[in-house]
The first five atom37 places (N, CA, C, CB, O) and aatype in JSON, in Angstrom:
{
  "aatype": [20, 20, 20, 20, 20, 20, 20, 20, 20, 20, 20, 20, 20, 20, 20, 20, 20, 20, 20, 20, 20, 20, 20, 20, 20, 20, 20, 20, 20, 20, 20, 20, 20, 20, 20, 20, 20, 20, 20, 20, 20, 20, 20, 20, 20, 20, 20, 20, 20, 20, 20, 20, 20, 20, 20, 20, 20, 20, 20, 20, 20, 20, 20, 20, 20, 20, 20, 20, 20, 20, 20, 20, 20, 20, 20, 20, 20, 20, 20, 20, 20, 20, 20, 20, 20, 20, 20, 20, 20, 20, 20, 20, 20, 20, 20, 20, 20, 20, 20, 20, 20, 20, 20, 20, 20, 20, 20],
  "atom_mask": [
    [1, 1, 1, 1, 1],
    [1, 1, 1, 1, 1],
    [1, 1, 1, 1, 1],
    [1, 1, 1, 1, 1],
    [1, 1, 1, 1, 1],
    [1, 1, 1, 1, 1],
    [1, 1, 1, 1, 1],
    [1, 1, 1, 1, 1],
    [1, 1, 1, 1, 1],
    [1, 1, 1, 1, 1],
    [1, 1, 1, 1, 1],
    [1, 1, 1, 1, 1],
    [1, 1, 1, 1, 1],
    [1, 1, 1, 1, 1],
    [1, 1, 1, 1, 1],
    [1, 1, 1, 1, 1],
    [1, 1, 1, 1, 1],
    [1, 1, 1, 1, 1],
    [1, 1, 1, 1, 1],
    [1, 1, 1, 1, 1],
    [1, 1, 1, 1, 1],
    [1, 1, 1, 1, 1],
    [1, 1, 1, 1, 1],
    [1, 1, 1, 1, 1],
    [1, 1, 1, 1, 1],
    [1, 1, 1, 1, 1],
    [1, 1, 1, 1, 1],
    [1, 1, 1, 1, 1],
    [1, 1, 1, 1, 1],
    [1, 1, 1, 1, 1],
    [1, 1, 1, 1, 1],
    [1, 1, 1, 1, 1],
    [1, 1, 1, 1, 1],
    [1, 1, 1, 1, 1],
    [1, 1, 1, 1, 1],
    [1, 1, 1, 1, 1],
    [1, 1, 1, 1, 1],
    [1, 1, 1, 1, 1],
    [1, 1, 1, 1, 1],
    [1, 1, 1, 1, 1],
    [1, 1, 1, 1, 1],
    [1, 1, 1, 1, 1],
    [1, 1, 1, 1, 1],
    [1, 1, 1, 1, 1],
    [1, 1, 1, 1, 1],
    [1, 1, 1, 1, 1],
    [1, 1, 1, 1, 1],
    [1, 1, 1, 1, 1],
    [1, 1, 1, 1, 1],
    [1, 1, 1, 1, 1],
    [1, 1, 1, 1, 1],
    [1, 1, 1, 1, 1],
    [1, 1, 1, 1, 1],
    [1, 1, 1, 1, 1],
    [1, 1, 1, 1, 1],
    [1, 1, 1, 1, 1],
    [1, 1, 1, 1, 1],
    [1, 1, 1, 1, 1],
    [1, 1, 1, 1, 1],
    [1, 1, 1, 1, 1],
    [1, 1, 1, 1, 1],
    [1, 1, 1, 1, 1],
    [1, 1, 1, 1, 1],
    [1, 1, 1, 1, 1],
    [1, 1, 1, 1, 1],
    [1, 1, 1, 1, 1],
    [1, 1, 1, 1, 1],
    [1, 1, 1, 1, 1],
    [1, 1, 1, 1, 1],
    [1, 1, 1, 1, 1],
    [1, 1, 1, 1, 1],
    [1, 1, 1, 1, 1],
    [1, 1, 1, 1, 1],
    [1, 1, 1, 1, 1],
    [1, 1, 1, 1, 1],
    [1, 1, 1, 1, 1],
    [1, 1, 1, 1, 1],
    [1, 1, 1, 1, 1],
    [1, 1, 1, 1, 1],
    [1, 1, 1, 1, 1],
    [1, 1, 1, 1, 1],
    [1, 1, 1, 1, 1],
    [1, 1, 1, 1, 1],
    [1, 1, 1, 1, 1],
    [1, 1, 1, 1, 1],
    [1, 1, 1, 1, 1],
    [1, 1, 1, 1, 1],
    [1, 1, 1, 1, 1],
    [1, 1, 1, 1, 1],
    [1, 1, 1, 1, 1],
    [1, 1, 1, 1, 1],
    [1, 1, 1, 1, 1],
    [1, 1, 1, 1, 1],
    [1, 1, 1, 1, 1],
    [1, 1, 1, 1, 1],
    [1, 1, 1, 1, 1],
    [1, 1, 1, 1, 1],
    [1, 1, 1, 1, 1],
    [1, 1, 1, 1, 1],
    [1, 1, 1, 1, 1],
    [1, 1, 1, 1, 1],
    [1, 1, 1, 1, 1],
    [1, 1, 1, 1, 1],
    [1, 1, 1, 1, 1],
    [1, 1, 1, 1, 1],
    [1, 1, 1, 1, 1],
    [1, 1, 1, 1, 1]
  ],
  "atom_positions": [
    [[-25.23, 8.88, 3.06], [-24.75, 7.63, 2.5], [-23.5, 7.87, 1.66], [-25.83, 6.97, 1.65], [-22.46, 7.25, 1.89]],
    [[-23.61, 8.78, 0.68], [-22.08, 9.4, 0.1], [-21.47, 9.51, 1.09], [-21.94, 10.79, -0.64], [-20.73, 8.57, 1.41]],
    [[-21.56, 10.66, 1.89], [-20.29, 10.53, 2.91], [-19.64, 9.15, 3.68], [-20.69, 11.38, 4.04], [-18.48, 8.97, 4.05]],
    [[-20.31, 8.62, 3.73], [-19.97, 7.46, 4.64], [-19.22, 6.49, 3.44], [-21.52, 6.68, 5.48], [-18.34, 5.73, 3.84]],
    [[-19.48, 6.51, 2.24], [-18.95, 5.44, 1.48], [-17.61, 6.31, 0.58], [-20.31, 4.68, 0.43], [-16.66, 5.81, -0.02]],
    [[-17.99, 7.78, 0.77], [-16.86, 8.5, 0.22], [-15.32, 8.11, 0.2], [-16.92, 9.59, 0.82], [-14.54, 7.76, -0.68]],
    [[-15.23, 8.33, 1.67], [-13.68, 7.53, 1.86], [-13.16, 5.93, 0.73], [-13.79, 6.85, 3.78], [-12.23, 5.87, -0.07]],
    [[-13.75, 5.3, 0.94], [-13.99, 4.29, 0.36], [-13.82, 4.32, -1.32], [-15.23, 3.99, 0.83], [-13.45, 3.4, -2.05]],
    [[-14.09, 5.27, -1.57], [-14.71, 5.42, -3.3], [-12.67, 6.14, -3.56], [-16.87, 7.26, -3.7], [-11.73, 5.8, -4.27]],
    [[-12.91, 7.23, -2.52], [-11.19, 7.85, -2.62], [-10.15, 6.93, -2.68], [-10.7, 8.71, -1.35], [-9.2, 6.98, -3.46]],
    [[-10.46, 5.75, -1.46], [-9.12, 4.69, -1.4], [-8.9, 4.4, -2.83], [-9.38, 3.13, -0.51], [-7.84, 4.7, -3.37]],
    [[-9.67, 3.93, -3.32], [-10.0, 3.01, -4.44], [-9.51, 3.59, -5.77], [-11.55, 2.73, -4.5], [-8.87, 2.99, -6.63]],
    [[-9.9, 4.79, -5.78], [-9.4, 5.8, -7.15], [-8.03, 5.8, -6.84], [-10.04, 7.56, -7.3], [-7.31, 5.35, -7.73]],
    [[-7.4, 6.24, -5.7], [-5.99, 6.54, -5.92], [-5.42, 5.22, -6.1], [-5.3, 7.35, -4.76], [-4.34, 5.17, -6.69]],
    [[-6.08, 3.89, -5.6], [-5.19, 2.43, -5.82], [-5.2, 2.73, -7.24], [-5.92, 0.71, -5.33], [-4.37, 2.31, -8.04]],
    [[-6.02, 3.35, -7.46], [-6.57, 2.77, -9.23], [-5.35, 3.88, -10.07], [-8.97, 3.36, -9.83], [-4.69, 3.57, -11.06]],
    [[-5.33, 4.78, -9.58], [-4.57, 5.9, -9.79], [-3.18, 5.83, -10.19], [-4.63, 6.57, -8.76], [-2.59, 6.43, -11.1]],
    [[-2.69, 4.82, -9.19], [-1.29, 4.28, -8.28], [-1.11, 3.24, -9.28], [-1.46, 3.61, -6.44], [-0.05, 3.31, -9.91]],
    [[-2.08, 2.06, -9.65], [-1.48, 1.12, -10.63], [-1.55, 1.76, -12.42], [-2.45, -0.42, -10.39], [-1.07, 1.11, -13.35]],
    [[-2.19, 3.02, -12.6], [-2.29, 3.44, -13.8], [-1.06, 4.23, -13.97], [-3.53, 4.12, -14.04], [-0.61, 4.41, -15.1]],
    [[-0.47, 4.73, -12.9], [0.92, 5.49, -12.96], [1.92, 4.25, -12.96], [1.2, 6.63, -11.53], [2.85, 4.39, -13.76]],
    [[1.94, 3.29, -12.36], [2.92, 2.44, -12.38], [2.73, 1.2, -14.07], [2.75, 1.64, -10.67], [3.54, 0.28, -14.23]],
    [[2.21, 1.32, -14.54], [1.95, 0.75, -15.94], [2.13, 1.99, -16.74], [0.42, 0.02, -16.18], [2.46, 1.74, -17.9]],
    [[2.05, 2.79, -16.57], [3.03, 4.36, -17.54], [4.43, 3.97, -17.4], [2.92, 6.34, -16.67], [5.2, 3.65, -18.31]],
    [[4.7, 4.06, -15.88], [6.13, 3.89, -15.99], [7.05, 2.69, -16.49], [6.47, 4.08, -14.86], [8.21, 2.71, -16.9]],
    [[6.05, 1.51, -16.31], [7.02, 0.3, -16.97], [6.99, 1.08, -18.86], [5.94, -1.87, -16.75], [8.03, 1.17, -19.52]],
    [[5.77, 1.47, -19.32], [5.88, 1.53, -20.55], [6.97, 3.07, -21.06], [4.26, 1.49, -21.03], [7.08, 3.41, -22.24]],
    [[7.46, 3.6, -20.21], [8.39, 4.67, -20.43], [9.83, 4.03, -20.17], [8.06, 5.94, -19.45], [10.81, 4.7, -20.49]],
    [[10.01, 2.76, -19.6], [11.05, 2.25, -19.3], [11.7, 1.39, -20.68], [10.72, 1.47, -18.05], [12.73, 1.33, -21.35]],
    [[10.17, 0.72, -20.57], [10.36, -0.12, -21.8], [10.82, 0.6, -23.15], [9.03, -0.81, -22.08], [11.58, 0.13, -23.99]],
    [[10.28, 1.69, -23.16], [10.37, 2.81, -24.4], [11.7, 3.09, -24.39], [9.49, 4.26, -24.26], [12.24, 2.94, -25.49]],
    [[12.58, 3.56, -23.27], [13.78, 4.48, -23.02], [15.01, 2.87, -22.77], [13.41, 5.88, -21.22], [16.18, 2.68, -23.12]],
    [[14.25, 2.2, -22.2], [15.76, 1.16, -22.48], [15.52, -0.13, -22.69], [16.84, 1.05, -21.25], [16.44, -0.94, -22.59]],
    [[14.47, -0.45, -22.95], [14.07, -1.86, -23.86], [14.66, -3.37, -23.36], [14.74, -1.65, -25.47], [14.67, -3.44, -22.14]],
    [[14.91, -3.99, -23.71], [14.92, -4.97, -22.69], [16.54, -5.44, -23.3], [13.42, -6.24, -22.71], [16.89, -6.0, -24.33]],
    [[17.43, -4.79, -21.88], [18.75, -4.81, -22.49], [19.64, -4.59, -20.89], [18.95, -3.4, -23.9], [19.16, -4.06, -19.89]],
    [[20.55, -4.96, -20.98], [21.51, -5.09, -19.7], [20.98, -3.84, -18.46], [23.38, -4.74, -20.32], [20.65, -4.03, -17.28]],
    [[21.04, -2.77, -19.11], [21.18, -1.64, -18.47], [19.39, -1.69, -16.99], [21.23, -0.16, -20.08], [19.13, -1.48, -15.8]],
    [[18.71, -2.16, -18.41], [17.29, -2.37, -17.78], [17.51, -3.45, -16.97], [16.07, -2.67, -18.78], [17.08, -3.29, -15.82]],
    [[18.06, -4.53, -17.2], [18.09, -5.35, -16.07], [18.79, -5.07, -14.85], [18.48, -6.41, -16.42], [18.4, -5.89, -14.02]],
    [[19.57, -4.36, -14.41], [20.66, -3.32, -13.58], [19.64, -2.32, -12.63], [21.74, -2.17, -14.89], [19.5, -2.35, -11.41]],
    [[18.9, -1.34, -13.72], [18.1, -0.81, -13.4], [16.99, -1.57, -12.41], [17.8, -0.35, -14.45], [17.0, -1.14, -11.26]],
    [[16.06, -2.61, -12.68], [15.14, -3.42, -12.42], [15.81, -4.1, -10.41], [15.1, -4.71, -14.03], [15.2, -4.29, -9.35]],
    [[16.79, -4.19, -10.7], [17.53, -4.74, -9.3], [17.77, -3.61, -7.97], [19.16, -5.28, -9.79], [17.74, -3.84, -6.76]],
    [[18.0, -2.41, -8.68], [18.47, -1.33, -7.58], [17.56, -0.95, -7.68], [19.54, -0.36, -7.58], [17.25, -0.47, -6.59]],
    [[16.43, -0.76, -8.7], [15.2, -0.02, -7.98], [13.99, -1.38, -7.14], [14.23, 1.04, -9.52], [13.1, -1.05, -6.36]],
    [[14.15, -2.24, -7.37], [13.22, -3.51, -6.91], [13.77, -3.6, -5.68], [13.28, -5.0, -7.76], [13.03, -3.36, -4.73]],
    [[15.31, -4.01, -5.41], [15.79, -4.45, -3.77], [15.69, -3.47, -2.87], [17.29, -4.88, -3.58], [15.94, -4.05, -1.82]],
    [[15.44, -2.14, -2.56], [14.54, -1.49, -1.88], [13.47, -1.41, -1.33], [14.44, -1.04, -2.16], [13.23, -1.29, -0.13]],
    [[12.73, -1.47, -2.25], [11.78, -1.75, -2.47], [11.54, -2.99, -1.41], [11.69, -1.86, -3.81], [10.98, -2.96, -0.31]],
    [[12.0, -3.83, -1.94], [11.64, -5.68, -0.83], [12.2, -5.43, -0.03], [12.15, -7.41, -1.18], [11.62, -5.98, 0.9]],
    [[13.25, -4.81, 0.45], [13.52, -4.56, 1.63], [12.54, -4.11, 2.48], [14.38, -3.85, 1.63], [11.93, -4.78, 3.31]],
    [[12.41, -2.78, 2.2], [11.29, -1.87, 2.67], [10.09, -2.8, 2.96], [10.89, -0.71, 1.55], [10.1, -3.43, 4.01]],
    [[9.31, -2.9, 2.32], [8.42, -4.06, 2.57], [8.44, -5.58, 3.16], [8.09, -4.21, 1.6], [7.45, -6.31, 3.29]],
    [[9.41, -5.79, 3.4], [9.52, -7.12, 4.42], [10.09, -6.25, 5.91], [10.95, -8.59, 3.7], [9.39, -6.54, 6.89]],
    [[11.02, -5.43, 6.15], [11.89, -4.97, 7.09], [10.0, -4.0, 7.86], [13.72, -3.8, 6.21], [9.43, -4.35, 8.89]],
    [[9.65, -3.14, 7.15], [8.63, -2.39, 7.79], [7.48, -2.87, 8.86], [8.01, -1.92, 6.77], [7.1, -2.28, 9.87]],
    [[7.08, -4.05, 8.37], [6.35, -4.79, 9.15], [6.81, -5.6, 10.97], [6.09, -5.75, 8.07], [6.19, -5.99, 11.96]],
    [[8.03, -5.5, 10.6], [9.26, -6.18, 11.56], [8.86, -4.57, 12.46], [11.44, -6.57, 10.61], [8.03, -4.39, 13.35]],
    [[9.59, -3.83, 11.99], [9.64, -2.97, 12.45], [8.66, -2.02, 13.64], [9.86, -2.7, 11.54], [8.9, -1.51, 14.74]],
    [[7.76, -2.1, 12.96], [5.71, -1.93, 13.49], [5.81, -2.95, 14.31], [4.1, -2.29, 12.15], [5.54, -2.6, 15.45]],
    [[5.95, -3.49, 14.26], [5.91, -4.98, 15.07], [6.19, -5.24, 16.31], [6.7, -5.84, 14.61], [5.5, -5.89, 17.09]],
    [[7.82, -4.42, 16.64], [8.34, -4.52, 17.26], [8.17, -2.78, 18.23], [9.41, -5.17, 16.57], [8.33, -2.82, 19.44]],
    [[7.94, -1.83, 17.76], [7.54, -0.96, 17.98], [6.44, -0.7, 18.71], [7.56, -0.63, 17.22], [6.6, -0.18, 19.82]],
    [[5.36, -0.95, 18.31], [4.14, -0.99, 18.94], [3.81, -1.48, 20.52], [3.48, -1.75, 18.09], [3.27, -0.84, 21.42]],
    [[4.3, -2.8, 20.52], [4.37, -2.64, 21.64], [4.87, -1.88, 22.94], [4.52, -3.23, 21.58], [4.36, -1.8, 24.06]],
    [[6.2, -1.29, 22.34], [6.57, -0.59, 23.18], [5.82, 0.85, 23.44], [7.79, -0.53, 22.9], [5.53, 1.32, 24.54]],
    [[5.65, 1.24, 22.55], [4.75, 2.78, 22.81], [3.49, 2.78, 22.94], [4.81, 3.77, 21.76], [2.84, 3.8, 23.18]],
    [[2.92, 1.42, 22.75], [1.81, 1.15, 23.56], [1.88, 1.02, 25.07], [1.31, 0.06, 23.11], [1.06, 1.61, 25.78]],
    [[3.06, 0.1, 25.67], [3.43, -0.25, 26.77], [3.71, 1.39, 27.66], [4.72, -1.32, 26.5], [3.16, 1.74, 28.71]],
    [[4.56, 2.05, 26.97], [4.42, 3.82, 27.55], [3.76, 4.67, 27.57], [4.96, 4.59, 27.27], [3.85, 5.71, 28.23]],
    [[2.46, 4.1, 26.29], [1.3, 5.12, 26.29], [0.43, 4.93, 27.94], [0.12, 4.68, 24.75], [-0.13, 5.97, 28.3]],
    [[0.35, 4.1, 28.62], [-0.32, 3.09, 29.47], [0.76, 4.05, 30.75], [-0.06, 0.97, 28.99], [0.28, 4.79, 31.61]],
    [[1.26, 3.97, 30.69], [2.37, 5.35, 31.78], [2.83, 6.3, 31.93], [3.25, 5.42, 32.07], [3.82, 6.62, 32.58]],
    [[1.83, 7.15, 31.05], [1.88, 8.38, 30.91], [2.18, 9.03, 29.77], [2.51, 8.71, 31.66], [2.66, 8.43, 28.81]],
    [[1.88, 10.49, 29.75], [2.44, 10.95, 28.5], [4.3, 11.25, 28.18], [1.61, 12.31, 28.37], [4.92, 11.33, 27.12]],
    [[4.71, 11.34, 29.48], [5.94, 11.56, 29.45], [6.82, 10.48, 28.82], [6.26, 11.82, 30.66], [7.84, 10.57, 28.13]],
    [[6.02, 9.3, 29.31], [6.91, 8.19, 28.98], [6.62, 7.31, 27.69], [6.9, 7.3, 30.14], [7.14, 6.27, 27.27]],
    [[5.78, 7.98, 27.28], [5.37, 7.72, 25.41], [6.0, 8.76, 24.85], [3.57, 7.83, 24.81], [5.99, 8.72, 23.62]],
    [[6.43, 9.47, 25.22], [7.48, 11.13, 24.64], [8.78, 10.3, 24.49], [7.8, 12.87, 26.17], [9.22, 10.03, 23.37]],
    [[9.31, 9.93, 25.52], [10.41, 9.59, 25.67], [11.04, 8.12, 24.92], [10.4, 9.64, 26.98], [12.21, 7.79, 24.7]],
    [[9.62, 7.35, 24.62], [9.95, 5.84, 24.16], [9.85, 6.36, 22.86], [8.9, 4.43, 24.59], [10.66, 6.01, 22.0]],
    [[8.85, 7.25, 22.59], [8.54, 7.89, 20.91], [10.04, 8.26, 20.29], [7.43, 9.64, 20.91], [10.26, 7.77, 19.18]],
    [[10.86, 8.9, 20.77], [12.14, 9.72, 20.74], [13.39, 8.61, 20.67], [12.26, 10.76, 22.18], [14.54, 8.91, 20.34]],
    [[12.87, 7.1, 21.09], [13.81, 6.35, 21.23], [13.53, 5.37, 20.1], [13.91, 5.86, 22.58], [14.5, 4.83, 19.56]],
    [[12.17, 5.08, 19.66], [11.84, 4.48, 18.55], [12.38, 5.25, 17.58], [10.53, 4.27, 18.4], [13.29, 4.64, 17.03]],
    [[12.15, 6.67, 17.0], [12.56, 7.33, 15.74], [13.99, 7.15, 15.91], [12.09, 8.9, 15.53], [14.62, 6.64, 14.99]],
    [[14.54, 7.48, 16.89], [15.89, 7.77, 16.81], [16.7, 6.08, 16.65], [16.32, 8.75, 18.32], [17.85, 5.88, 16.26]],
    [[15.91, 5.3, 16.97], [16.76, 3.88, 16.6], [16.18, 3.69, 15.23], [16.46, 2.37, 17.7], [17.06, 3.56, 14.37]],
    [[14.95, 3.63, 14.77], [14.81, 3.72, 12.97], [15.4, 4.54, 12.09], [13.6, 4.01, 12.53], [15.52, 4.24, 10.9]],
    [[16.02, 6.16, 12.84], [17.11, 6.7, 12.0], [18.01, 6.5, 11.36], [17.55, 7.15, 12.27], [18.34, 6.67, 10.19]],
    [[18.8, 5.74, 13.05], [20.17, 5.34, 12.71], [20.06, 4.27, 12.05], [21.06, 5.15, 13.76], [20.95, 4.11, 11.21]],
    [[18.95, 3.1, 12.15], [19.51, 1.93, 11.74], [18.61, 2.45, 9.79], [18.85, 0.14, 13.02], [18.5, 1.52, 9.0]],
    [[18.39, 3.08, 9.59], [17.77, 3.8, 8.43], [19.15, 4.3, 7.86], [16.58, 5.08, 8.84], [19.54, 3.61, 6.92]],
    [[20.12, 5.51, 8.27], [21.49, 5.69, 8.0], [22.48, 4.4, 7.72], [21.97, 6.42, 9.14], [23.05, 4.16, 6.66]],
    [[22.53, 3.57, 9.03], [23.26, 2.4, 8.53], [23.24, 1.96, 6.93], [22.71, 1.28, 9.32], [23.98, 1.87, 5.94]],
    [[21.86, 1.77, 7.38], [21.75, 0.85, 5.67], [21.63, 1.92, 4.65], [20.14, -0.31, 5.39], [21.57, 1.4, 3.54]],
    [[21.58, 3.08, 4.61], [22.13, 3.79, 3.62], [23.92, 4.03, 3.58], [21.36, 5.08, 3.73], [24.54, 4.73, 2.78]],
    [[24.28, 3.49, 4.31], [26.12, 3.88, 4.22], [25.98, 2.3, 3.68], [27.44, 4.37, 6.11], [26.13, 2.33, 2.46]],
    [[25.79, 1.14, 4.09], [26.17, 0.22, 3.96], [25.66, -0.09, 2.23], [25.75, -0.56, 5.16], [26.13, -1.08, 1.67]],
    [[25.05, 0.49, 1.75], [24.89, 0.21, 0.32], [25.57, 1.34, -0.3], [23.38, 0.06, -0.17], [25.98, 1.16, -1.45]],
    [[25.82, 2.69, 0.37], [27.03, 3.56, -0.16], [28.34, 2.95, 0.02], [27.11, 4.91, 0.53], [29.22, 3.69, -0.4]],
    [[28.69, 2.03, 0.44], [29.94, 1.47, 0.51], [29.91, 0.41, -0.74], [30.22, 0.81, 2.02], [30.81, 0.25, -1.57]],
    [[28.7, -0.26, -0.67], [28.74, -1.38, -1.39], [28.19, -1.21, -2.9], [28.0, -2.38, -0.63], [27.7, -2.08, -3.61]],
    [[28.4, 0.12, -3.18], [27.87, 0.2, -4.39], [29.05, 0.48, -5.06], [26.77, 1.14, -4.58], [30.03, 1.08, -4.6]],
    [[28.79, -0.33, -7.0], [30.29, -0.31, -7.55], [30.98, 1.42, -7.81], [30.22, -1.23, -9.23], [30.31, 2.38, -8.17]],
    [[32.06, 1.43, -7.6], [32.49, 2.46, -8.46], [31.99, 3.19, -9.6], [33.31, 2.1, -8.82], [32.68, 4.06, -10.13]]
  ]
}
């Protein structure tokens, strides 16, 4: 019965884990730059990532899946080959948007 509910008990500690580290860090933020321009600056370049990441990822899976499902279904060769074409288009378009905010970031 432990084992079986183990997993379960693990998810749960590290969520628990995960929001006790992230309430440290607002209170080390708050400590180190208080609620003042710099923090609001801060709050934007580390947040719009962030929402990116999390709205764009799901798109992404989304659109993915089917396809390497569709090649898993035709062999292994051709889930090798669609696998190689998925990473390699989330690379580049992963690079893109890192140049495109290296361009667009101020001086």
């Amino acid at each position: 019965m432990l084992a079986r509910h183990g997993r379960k008990i693990l998810v749960a500690g590290l969520l628990g884990a995960g929001i006790l580290t992230t309430f440290l860090r607002e209170i080390v933020f708050a400590w180190t730059l208080g609620n003042s321009l710099e923090m609001d600056a801060f709050r934007v370049a580390f947040a719009l990532p962030q929402v990116l990441g999390q709205n764009l990822a799901p798109a992404l899976v989304g659109a993915a899946l089917p396809a390497l499902a569709f090649a898993a279904a035709h062999g292994e060769d051709a889930y090798r080959a669609m696998r190689a074409r998925v990473l390699g288009s989330a690379a580049l378009f992963a690079l893109g948007l890192a140049l495109l905010g290296f361009l667009a970031a101020p001086a």
